[in-house]
Amino acid sequence: MAGHSKWANIQHRKGKQDKLRSKLFSKLAKEITVAAKMGDPDPDKNPRLRLAVKEAKSNSVPKDVIDRAIKKSQGGDAENYDEIRYEGYGPEGIAIIVEAMTDNRNRTASNVRSYFTKHGGDLGQTGSVNFMFDRKGEIMYSASAGDADTVMMAAIEAGAEDVESDEDGHWIYTSDTDLNEVSTALEAALGESETAKLIWKPQAPTEITDLETAQKLMKLIDTLEEDDDVQTVTGNFDLSDDVAAQL
């Protein structure tokens, strides 16, 4: 079984988002507000909101910020955000999916296009790269949750599709429609997970062995993630051990 992406491991281990803490809080609060506005403001009755709150808590978002984001969704002055997916290619043709929430489509499209162009990439049409990814649910547990066999058995019982384990933790994958159900079942067996969210999972990641290419790609991803309208950025690549160690 292929190991979990070293890029994802680096993000998890180094706390890549620490430098963007306030931006991260804002992005997570925006997802909570949108989820609550689209459905029930009670997380127990709204699977998307439940997952959004869980993700916020796993990133140490204060409870008052979460409560304020939910309350904001019920007010008449809550902003209307459009959810948009952008697709393109980074350096060396690496496929990239960018998910955004915006109150100004023109601004966001212009910004995203300029980031790709400036950093050696090319923004494509919607649908130009998403066929290289599968839409999946991803549930992450720390290594302390149990050994690989224990977690694997719990995941199978819960209805998961796949599990990847290494020294950093366990990543459990589900179909996109089963994420909430599997996450709830796993909590009964293993306790609360670190994260549970929908992701774009690369089908056949390209391994990057060149440090310069990796640095250019990371610069593009960092720039995209720094934009207030961008929620997530995903690429179909992995990093070689040597390159990962140097980043």
XYZ file of N, CA and C in Angstrom:
741
model
N 0.852 -1.194 0.000
C 0.000 0.000 0.000
C 0.889 1.246 0.000
N 0.548 2.192 -0.835
C 1.348 3.413 -0.919
C 1.276 4.177 0.400
N 2.407 4.719 0.805
C 2.437 5.502 2.034
C 1.713 6.821 1.852
N 1.305 7.420 2.959
C 0.626 8.708 2.885
C 1.577 9.756 2.326
N 1.030 10.715 1.612
C 1.830 11.753 0.961
C 2.805 12.435 1.915
N 4.073 12.482 1.519
C 5.072 13.159 2.356
C 4.782 14.650 2.444
N 4.181 15.185 1.383
C 3.791 16.596 1.419
C 2.786 16.830 2.534
N 1.790 15.953 2.624
C 0.787 16.087 3.676
C 1.427 15.887 5.050
N 2.372 14.943 5.134
C 3.054 14.717 6.404
C 3.828 15.954 6.851
N 4.504 16.590 5.891
C 5.271 17.798 6.211
C 4.339 18.886 6.725
N 3.197 19.051 6.054
C 2.237 20.056 6.491
C 1.768 19.774 7.915
N 1.488 18.475 8.174
C 0.976 18.098 9.494
C 2.054 18.263 10.562
N 3.269 17.782 10.259
C 4.325 17.740 11.256
C 4.873 19.128 11.576
N 5.064 19.942 10.553
C 5.676 21.253 10.767
C 4.660 22.323 11.140
N 3.360 21.940 11.125
C 2.355 22.949 11.421
C 2.457 24.082 10.415
N 2.457 23.702 9.143
C 2.682 24.656 8.062
C 1.775 25.880 8.177
N 0.601 25.702 8.767
C -0.349 26.801 8.823
C -0.112 27.743 10.002
N 0.877 27.450 10.843
C 1.085 28.285 12.017
C 1.271 29.754 11.653
N 2.043 30.000 10.586
C 2.317 31.383 10.186
C 1.070 32.062 9.626
N 0.067 31.243 9.291
C -1.172 31.776 8.728
C -2.331 31.593 9.706
N -2.011 31.558 11.007
C -3.015 31.191 12.000
C -4.277 32.041 11.909
N -4.145 33.351 11.836
C -5.336 34.197 11.799
C -6.118 33.975 10.508
N -5.406 33.797 9.391
C -6.082 33.512 8.123
C -6.795 32.164 8.192
N -6.147 31.190 8.809
C -6.743 29.866 8.926
C -8.025 29.935 9.745
N -7.988 30.655 10.861
C -9.189 30.811 11.688
C -10.314 31.417 10.851
N -9.979 32.415 10.051
C -10.973 33.091 9.226
C -11.578 32.140 8.191
N -10.733 31.318 7.561
C -11.204 30.377 6.545
C -12.118 29.320 7.166
N -11.715 28.808 8.335
C -12.520 27.790 9.003
C -13.850 28.370 9.488
N -13.808 29.606 9.980
C -15.045 30.267 10.427
C -15.980 30.491 9.244
N -15.411 30.813 8.084
C -16.232 31.032 6.882
C -16.950 29.745 6.493
N -16.234 28.616 6.555
C -16.847 27.326 6.229
C -17.970 27.003 7.217
N -17.758 27.311 8.497
C -18.797 27.070 9.509
C -20.034 27.912 9.203
N -19.835 29.183 8.894
C -20.959 30.072 8.592
C -21.739 29.585 7.378
N -21.028 29.211 6.319
C -21.693 28.733 5.104
C -22.441 27.431 5.364
N -21.794 26.500 6.086
C -22.429 25.212 6.390
C -23.696 25.407 7.228
N -23.614 26.307 8.218
C -24.770 26.557 9.085
C -25.885 27.267 8.327
N -25.524 28.162 7.414
C -26.528 28.904 6.644
C -27.261 27.987 5.658
N -26.523 27.003 5.110
C -27.107 26.098 4.117
C -27.993 25.027 4.747
N -27.744 24.727 6.043
C -28.502 23.673 6.703
C -28.966 24.100 8.078
N -28.973 23.150 8.999
C -29.400 23.418 10.371
C -28.224 23.985 11.174
N -28.463 24.988 12.040
C -27.370 25.537 12.848
C -26.906 24.622 13.983
N -27.576 23.476 14.138
C -27.180 22.489 15.147
C -26.260 21.465 14.483
N -24.979 21.390 14.906
C -24.030 20.453 14.278
C -24.504 19.003 14.295
N -25.286 18.614 15.304
C -25.769 17.234 15.395
C -26.782 16.910 14.297
N -27.382 17.941 13.717
C -28.381 17.738 12.666
C -27.877 18.144 11.287
N -26.620 18.562 11.217
C -26.050 19.085 9.973
C -24.649 18.501 9.789
N -24.516 17.426 9.006
C -23.217 16.754 8.857
C -22.091 17.670 8.385
N -22.382 18.544 7.427
C -21.323 19.440 6.938
C -20.862 20.379 8.050
N -21.814 20.905 8.824
C -21.453 21.796 9.924
C -20.684 21.035 11.001
N -21.096 19.812 11.270
C -20.403 18.999 12.278
C -18.932 18.817 11.903
N -18.687 18.510 10.632
C -17.307 18.320 10.179
C -16.530 19.632 10.197
N -17.199 20.739 9.860
C -16.543 22.041 9.866
C -16.131 22.439 11.288
N -17.016 22.187 12.238
C -16.707 22.495 13.639
C -15.566 21.605 14.135
N -15.599 20.336 13.743
C -14.542 19.405 14.146
C -13.190 19.870 13.618
N -13.146 20.271 12.345
C -11.902 20.740 11.743
C -11.402 22.008 12.442
N -12.329 22.886 12.788
C -11.949 24.109 13.494
C -11.352 23.786 14.863
N -11.996 22.887 15.589
C -11.484 22.511 16.914
C -10.108 21.865 16.817
N -9.898 21.045 15.768
C -8.602 20.371 15.619
C -7.485 21.363 15.329
N -7.857 22.552 14.854
C -6.877 23.605 14.592
C -6.874 24.674 15.683
N -7.453 24.313 16.835
C -7.440 25.163 18.036
C -8.182 26.477 17.872
N -9.215 26.482 17.025
C -10.059 27.673 16.919
C -10.862 27.797 18.216
N -10.828 28.956 18.875
C -11.551 29.116 20.154
C -13.054 28.888 19.994
N -13.662 28.388 21.069
C -15.099 28.077 21.038
C -15.934 29.313 20.725
N -15.534 30.477 21.238
C -16.332 31.675 20.995
C -16.307 32.074 19.519
N -15.203 31.784 18.830
C -15.120 32.074 17.395
C -16.064 31.147 16.627
N -16.094 29.867 17.030
C -16.994 28.896 16.395
C -18.446 29.292 16.627
N -18.790 29.620 17.873
C -20.168 30.000 18.198
C -20.583 31.259 17.445
N -19.643 32.208 17.319
C -19.946 33.463 16.629
C -20.195 33.215 15.139
N -19.424 32.272 14.563
C -19.578 31.952 13.139
C -20.943 31.317 12.868
N -21.390 30.447 13.786
C -22.713 29.829 13.639
C -23.813 30.877 13.794
N -23.667 31.735 14.795
C -24.671 32.782 15.047
C -24.756 33.728 13.854
N -23.611 34.015 13.255
C -23.563 34.933 12.111
C -24.404 34.401 10.950
N -24.437 33.082 10.811
C -25.173 32.480 9.693
C -26.671 32.717 9.799
N -27.138 32.954 11.013
C -28.580 33.115 11.238
C -29.021 34.576 11.169
N -28.060 35.467 11.035
C -28.388 36.893 10.962
C -28.709 37.316 9.536
N -29.447 38.392 9.433
C -29.818 38.881 8.110
C -28.659 39.489 7.354
N -27.560 39.777 8.073
C -26.422 40.443 7.425
C -25.325 39.457 7.019
N -25.597 38.158 7.094
C -24.580 37.162 6.733
C -24.259 37.269 5.239
N -22.952 37.302 4.930
C -22.540 37.413 3.534
C -22.967 36.183 2.743
N -23.161 36.377 1.456
C -23.433 35.263 0.553
C -22.147 34.894 -0.180
N -21.679 33.674 0.030
C -20.449 33.224 -0.607
C -20.754 32.200 -1.697
N -20.071 32.344 -2.809
C -20.125 31.331 -3.858
C -18.973 30.361 -3.656
N -19.253 29.076 -3.794
C -18.201 28.066 -3.721
C -17.725 27.756 -5.146
N -16.452 27.952 -5.400
C -15.911 27.804 -6.749
C -14.673 26.909 -6.713
N -14.543 26.081 -7.734
C -13.341 25.245 -7.876
C -12.564 25.702 -9.105
N -11.274 25.963 -8.905
C -10.379 26.304 -10.007
C -9.430 25.125 -10.230
N -9.054 24.896 -11.473
C -8.156 23.795 -11.809
C -7.065 24.296 -12.748
N -5.864 23.824 -12.517
C -4.773 24.257 -13.372
C -3.540 23.396 -13.189
N -2.451 23.888 -13.767
C -1.178 23.167 -13.722
C -0.098 24.059 -13.112
N 0.701 23.463 -12.217
C 1.819 24.164 -11.632
C 3.096 23.867 -12.406
N 4.252 24.190 -11.840
C 5.531 23.879 -12.481
C 5.624 22.396 -12.835
N 6.237 22.103 -13.983
C 6.409 20.726 -14.473
C 5.076 20.008 -14.700
N 4.008 20.774 -14.921
C 2.727 20.166 -15.267
C 1.996 19.483 -14.133
N 2.343 19.809 -12.880
C 1.656 19.215 -11.728
C 0.221 19.739 -11.663
N -0.754 18.832 -11.608
C -2.162 19.218 -11.556
C -2.511 19.767 -10.170
N -3.269 20.869 -10.154
C -3.626 21.524 -8.899
C -5.111 21.879 -8.904
N -5.778 21.582 -7.786
C -7.178 21.971 -7.585
C -7.235 22.999 -6.453
N -7.914 24.101 -6.713
C -8.066 25.178 -5.733
C -9.552 25.341 -5.438
N -9.928 25.238 -4.176
C -11.313 25.462 -3.769
C -11.415 26.794 -3.044
N -12.405 27.596 -3.445
C -12.535 28.934 -2.886
C -13.972 29.210 -2.472
N -14.121 30.147 -1.532
C -15.417 30.717 -1.169
C -15.265 32.220 -1.314
N -16.108 32.827 -2.132
C -15.911 34.244 -2.409
C -17.218 35.005 -2.534
N -17.170 36.285 -2.198
C -18.310 37.174 -2.426
C -18.070 38.028 -3.668
N -16.965 37.735 -4.390
C -16.641 38.473 -5.615
C -15.894 37.544 -6.574
N -16.640 36.910 -7.453
C -16.054 35.919 -8.368
C -14.946 36.515 -9.244
N -15.157 37.738 -9.729
C -14.178 38.348 -10.620
C -12.845 38.579 -9.919
N -12.907 39.059 -8.688
C -11.683 39.300 -7.921
C -10.913 38.002 -7.693
N -11.627 36.977 -7.261
C -10.966 35.718 -6.940
C -10.374 35.068 -8.180
N -11.133 35.059 -9.279
C -10.634 34.462 -10.522
C -9.387 35.181 -11.014
N -9.410 36.501 -10.940
C -8.257 37.296 -11.378
C -7.034 37.003 -10.522
N -7.238 36.932 -9.200
C -6.123 36.661 -8.292
C -5.534 35.277 -8.522
N -6.400 34.272 -8.597
C -5.925 32.898 -8.768
C -5.164 32.758 -10.086
N -5.690 33.353 -11.144
C -5.012 33.290 -12.443
C -3.618 33.929 -12.360
N -3.526 35.058 -11.683
C -2.230 35.754 -11.589
C -1.220 34.949 -10.770
N -1.695 34.239 -9.739
C -0.777 33.421 -8.935
C -0.183 32.300 -9.788
N -1.039 31.635 -10.556
C -0.557 30.558 -11.421
C 0.467 31.098 -12.416
N 0.143 32.203 -13.063
C 1.025 32.780 -14.090
C 2.363 33.209 -13.495
N 2.308 33.856 -12.345
C 3.523 34.396 -11.711
C 4.478 33.297 -11.276
N 3.938 32.129 -10.927
C 4.772 31.062 -10.367
C 4.932 29.871 -11.310
N 4.902 30.159 -12.608
C 5.231 29.124 -13.582
C 4.146 28.111 -13.833
N 2.899 28.490 -13.582
C 1.789 27.579 -13.803
C 0.835 28.108 -14.849
N -0.307 27.449 -14.968
C -1.293 27.838 -15.964
C -2.674 27.429 -15.471
N -3.572 28.405 -15.327
C -4.931 28.112 -14.889
C -5.724 27.555 -16.057
N -6.368 26.400 -15.843
C -7.140 25.772 -16.906
C -8.635 25.939 -16.700
N -9.404 25.230 -17.502
C -10.858 25.254 -17.389
C -11.307 24.288 -16.283
N -12.493 24.524 -15.736
C -13.058 23.589 -14.775
C -13.216 22.222 -15.449
N -12.682 21.186 -14.785
C -12.711 19.848 -15.359
C -11.432 19.451 -16.057
N -10.473 20.389 -16.120
C -9.237 20.095 -16.860
C -8.296 19.159 -16.114
N -8.404 19.075 -14.781
C -7.507 18.185 -14.032
C -8.221 17.309 -13.002
N -9.489 17.572 -12.695
C -10.110 16.841 -11.580
C -10.276 15.350 -11.859
N -10.165 14.949 -13.138
C -10.243 13.524 -13.458
C -9.023 12.765 -12.933
N -7.976 13.488 -12.508
C -6.785 12.853 -11.944
C -6.910 12.631 -10.438
N -8.037 13.041 -9.878
C -8.262 12.943 -8.436
C -9.574 12.201 -8.166
N -9.693 11.650 -6.964
C -10.949 11.082 -6.480
C -11.429 11.927 -5.311
N -12.728 12.205 -5.266
C -13.303 12.932 -4.140
C -13.528 11.929 -3.015
N -12.830 12.108 -1.907
C -12.878 11.156 -0.803
C -13.056 11.868 0.539
N -13.506 11.104 1.525
C -13.458 11.563 2.898
C -12.145 11.091 3.506
N -11.496 11.941 4.289
C -10.230 11.574 4.941
C -10.352 11.815 6.447
N -10.096 10.777 7.212
C -10.134 10.861 8.671
C -8.743 10.552 9.186
N -8.183 11.450 9.982
C -6.810 11.270 10.443
C -6.759 11.043 11.957
N -6.026 10.013 12.359
C -5.771 9.734 13.773
C -4.269 9.785 14.022
N -3.885 10.227 15.194
C -2.468 10.216 15.556
C -2.018 8.776 15.786
N -0.711 8.574 15.804
C -0.160 7.231 15.988
C -0.586 6.621 17.323
N -0.893 7.470 18.296
C -1.256 6.981 19.637
C -2.633 6.327 19.667
N -3.400 6.444 18.574
C -4.746 5.856 18.547
C -4.695 4.335 18.573
N -3.548 3.764 18.167
C -3.409 2.316 18.146
C -2.448 1.887 17.066
N -2.117 0.575 17.037
C -1.215 0.111 15.976
C -1.999 -0.016 14.671
N -1.277 -0.265 13.587
C -1.884 -0.287 12.254
C -3.010 -1.318 12.150
N -2.801 -2.488 12.740
C -3.819 -3.544 12.654
C -5.099 -3.156 13.389
N -4.930 -2.558 14.568
C -6.092 -2.139 15.351
C -6.922 -1.109 14.600
N -6.219 -0.126 14.045
C -6.910 0.933 13.307
C -7.547 0.369 12.039
N -6.838 -0.530 11.359
C -7.374 -1.139 10.139
C -8.679 -1.885 10.428
N -8.699 -2.678 11.502
C -9.900 -3.440 11.837
C -11.065 -2.508 12.193
N -10.759 -1.447 12.945
C -11.808 -0.491 13.316
C -12.357 0.202 12.071
N -11.467 0.520 11.131
C -11.875 1.202 9.901
C -12.766 0.303 9.046
N -12.389 -0.972 8.944
C -13.203 -1.923 8.169
C -14.589 -2.056 8.787
N -14.624 -2.187 10.116
C -15.907 -2.300 10.815
C -16.780 -1.065 10.596
N -16.116 0.104 10.487
C -16.852 1.366 10.341
C -17.312 1.609 8.905
N -16.812 0.791 7.971
C -17.224 0.955 6.580
C -16.289 1.780 5.732
N -15.032 1.941 6.176
C -14.052 2.718 5.404
C -13.583 1.932 4.180
N -12.993 2.641 3.234
C -12.507 2.014 2.000
C -11.033 1.641 2.074
N -10.226 2.424 2.780
C -8.777 2.213 2.764
C -8.151 2.865 3.988
N -6.969 2.377 4.367
C -6.227 2.949 5.495
C -4.747 3.011 5.121
N -4.111 4.122 5.441
C -2.658 4.244 5.284
C -2.083 4.640 6.636
N -1.087 3.884 7.109
C -0.490 4.153 8.411
C 1.015 4.288 8.286
N 1.598 5.202 9.048
C 3.055 5.291 9.170
C 3.371 5.808 10.572
N 4.635 6.189 10.797
C 5.024 6.585 12.155
C 4.351 7.878 12.609
N 3.791 8.643 11.663
C 3.158 9.912 12.016
C 1.683 9.776 12.361
N 1.053 8.687 11.913
C -0.364 8.546 12.205
C -1.076 7.616 11.242
N -2.390 7.711 11.236
C -3.233 6.853 10.416
C -4.188 7.726 9.596
N -4.313 7.424 8.302
C -5.222 8.146 7.416
C -6.242 7.152 6.880
N -7.497 7.396 7.180
C -8.578 6.484 6.810
C -9.414 7.165 5.726
N -9.670 6.428 4.638
C -10.385 7.007 3.502
C -11.752 6.369 3.326
N -12.713 7.217 2.977
C -14.085 6.778 2.756
C -14.590 7.369 1.437
N -15.736 6.892 0.978
C -16.375 7.586 -0.137
C -16.818 8.954 0.380
N -16.991 9.899 -0.525
C -17.334 11.252 -0.084
C -18.676 11.288 0.651
N -19.604 10.419 0.291
C -20.929 10.425 0.917
C -20.969 9.702 2.265
N -19.936 8.918 2.576
C -19.926 8.129 3.818
C -19.084 8.753 4.930
N -18.486 9.922 4.678
C -17.543 10.492 5.640
C -18.146 10.670 7.021
N -19.297 11.300 7.115
C -19.894 11.570 8.421
C -20.230 10.281 9.159
N -20.796 9.321 8.434
C -21.194 8.047 9.049
C -19.979 7.270 9.554
N -18.941 7.172 8.726
C -17.735 6.432 9.117
C -17.017 7.141 10.264
N -16.948 8.473 10.185
C -16.301 9.245 11.248
C -16.982 9.019 12.591
N -18.301 9.016 12.581
C -19.065 8.795 13.817
C -18.822 7.392 14.373
N -18.801 6.389 13.482
C -18.564 5.009 13.920
C -17.160 4.842 14.488
N -16.184 5.505 13.875
C -14.801 5.396 14.351
C -14.610 6.057 15.713
N -15.359 7.119 15.963
C -15.248 7.777 17.269
C -15.617 6.818 18.398
N -16.598 5.951 18.146
C -17.014 4.980 19.162
C -15.922 3.949 19.421
N -15.117 3.654 18.380
C -14.083 2.616 18.508
C -12.724 3.173 18.915
N -12.357 4.334 18.380
C -10.996 4.854 18.575
C -10.941 6.193 19.295
N -12.098 6.765 19.598
C -12.104 8.104 20.173
C -12.156 9.156 19.069
N -12.082 10.397 19.456
C -12.210 11.486 18.478
C -10.973 11.573 17.596
N -11.193 11.742 16.310
C -10.079 11.842 15.362
C -9.453 13.235 15.404
N -8.264 13.340 14.799
C -7.599 14.644 14.690
C -8.362 15.521 13.698
N -8.674 14.963 12.528
C -9.438 15.690 11.522
C -10.355 14.722 10.774
N -11.394 15.274 10.170
C -12.286 14.507 9.300
C -12.813 15.488 8.265
N -12.451 15.283 7.009
C -12.821 16.272 5.990
C -12.863 15.637 4.609
N -13.498 16.334 3.673
C -13.506 15.922 2.274
C -12.238 16.419 1.603
N -11.640 15.579 0.784
C -10.406 15.953 0.092
C -10.481 15.517 -1.371
N -9.538 16.030 -2.156
C -9.283 15.524 -3.503
C -8.046 14.645 -3.395
N -8.195 13.346 -3.583
C -7.088 12.401 -3.411
C -6.491 12.074 -4.788
N -5.212 12.392 -4.991
C -4.580 12.104 -6.280
C -4.599 10.606 -6.586
N -4.925 10.256 -7.820
C -4.971 8.844 -8.209
C -3.571 8.275 -8.416
N -2.697 9.041 -9.031
C -1.335 8.578 -9.329
C -0.385 9.759 -9.167
N 0.008 10.081 -7.917
C 0.852 11.253 -7.681
C 2.192 11.160 -8.416
N 2.644 12.293 -8.922
C 3.962 12.392 -9.547
C 4.995 12.657 -8.463
N 6.024 11.826 -8.386
C 7.058 12.053 -7.374
C 8.023 13.128 -7.855
N 8.254 14.113 -7.006
C 9.172 15.195 -7.335
C 10.512 14.918 -6.673
N 11.552 14.822 -7.501
C 12.898 14.527 -6.996
C 13.835 15.720 -7.138
N 13.358 16.782 -7.770
C 14.177 17.976 -7.998
C 13.811 19.057 -6.990
N 14.780 19.523 -6.217
C 14.514 20.491 -5.157
C 13.986 21.810 -5.713
N 14.544 22.270 -6.825
C 14.109 23.554 -7.387
C 12.635 23.507 -7.812
N 12.250 22.403 -8.432
C 10.841 22.237 -8.827
C 9.947 22.231 -7.599
N 10.378 21.514 -6.546
C 9.595 21.448 -5.312
C 9.442 22.830 -4.692
N 10.516 23.604 -4.702
C 10.460 24.942 -4.110
C 9.513 25.856 -4.886
N 9.548 25.776 -6.222
C 8.642 26.580 -7.051
C 7.181 26.192 -6.786
N 6.947 24.890 -6.680
C 5.598 24.390 -6.452
C 5.082 24.839 -5.086
N 5.935 24.739 -4.066
C 5.536 25.151 -2.722
C 5.262 26.654 -2.661
N 6.022 27.423 -3.430
C 5.803 28.869 -3.458
C 4.433 29.179 -4.054
N 4.064 28.478 -5.125
C 2.743 28.663 -5.721
C 1.649 28.289 -4.731
N 1.806 27.129 -4.091
C 0.794 26.660 -3.137
C 0.672 27.620 -1.954
N 1.815 28.069 -1.430
C 1.787 29.022 -0.308
C 1.063 30.306 -0.696
N 1.351 30.799 -1.905
C 0.719 32.045 -2.366
C -0.784 31.876 -2.508
N -1.195 30.756 -3.066
C -2.629 30.472 -3.187
C -3.284 30.407 -1.809
N -2.646 29.701 -0.876
C -3.234 29.511 0.451
C -3.305 30.815 1.249
N -2.457 31.772 0.905
C -2.463 33.051 1.615
C -3.641 33.931 1.202
N -4.285 33.609 0.079
C -5.424 34.395 -0.383
C -6.631 34.134 0.515
N -7.287 35.195 0.953
C -8.409 35.064 1.888
C -9.573 34.269 1.312
N -9.723 34.268 -0.019
C -10.853 33.577 -0.643
C -10.605 32.084 -0.821
N -9.351 31.668 -0.766
C -8.998 30.267 -1.029
C -9.142 29.438 0.243
N -9.876 28.330 0.132
C -10.088 27.445 1.281
C -9.082 26.290 1.295
N -8.899 25.609 0.168
C -7.971 24.474 0.116
C -7.226 24.465 -1.215
N -6.021 23.885 -1.187
C -5.209 23.689 -2.391
C -4.691 22.255 -2.371
N -4.861 21.531 -3.470
C -4.432 20.133 -3.556
C -3.674 19.912 -4.863
N -2.549 19.187 -4.784
C -1.779 18.866 -5.980
C -1.585 17.368 -6.123
N -1.397 16.894 -7.359
C -1.213 15.441 -7.576
C 0.276 15.105 -7.599
N 0.937 15.347 -6.485
C 2.372 15.084 -6.404
C 2.738 14.550 -5.033
N 3.885 13.949 -4.970
C 4.503 13.585 -3.696
C 5.963 14.007 -3.782
N 6.631 14.020 -2.674
C 8.020 14.449 -2.625
C 8.937 13.275 -2.288
N 10.075 13.215 -2.960
C 11.047 12.177 -2.611
C 11.564 12.442 -1.202
N 12.123 11.415 -0.582
C 12.652 11.569 0.787
C 13.700 12.683 0.858
N 14.585 12.730 -0.137
C 15.662 13.730 -0.148
C 15.093 15.140 -0.226
N 14.142 15.336 -1.136
C 13.545 16.658 -1.309
C 12.747 17.049 -0.071
N 11.978 16.119 0.462
C 11.166 16.399 1.644
C 12.047 16.840 2.815
N 13.211 16.211 2.942
C 14.120 16.532 4.049
C 14.708 17.932 3.913
N 14.787 18.448 2.680
C 15.426 19.746 2.451
C 14.446 20.920 2.490
N 13.168 20.620 2.446
C 12.181 21.712 2.465
C 11.948 22.222 3.883
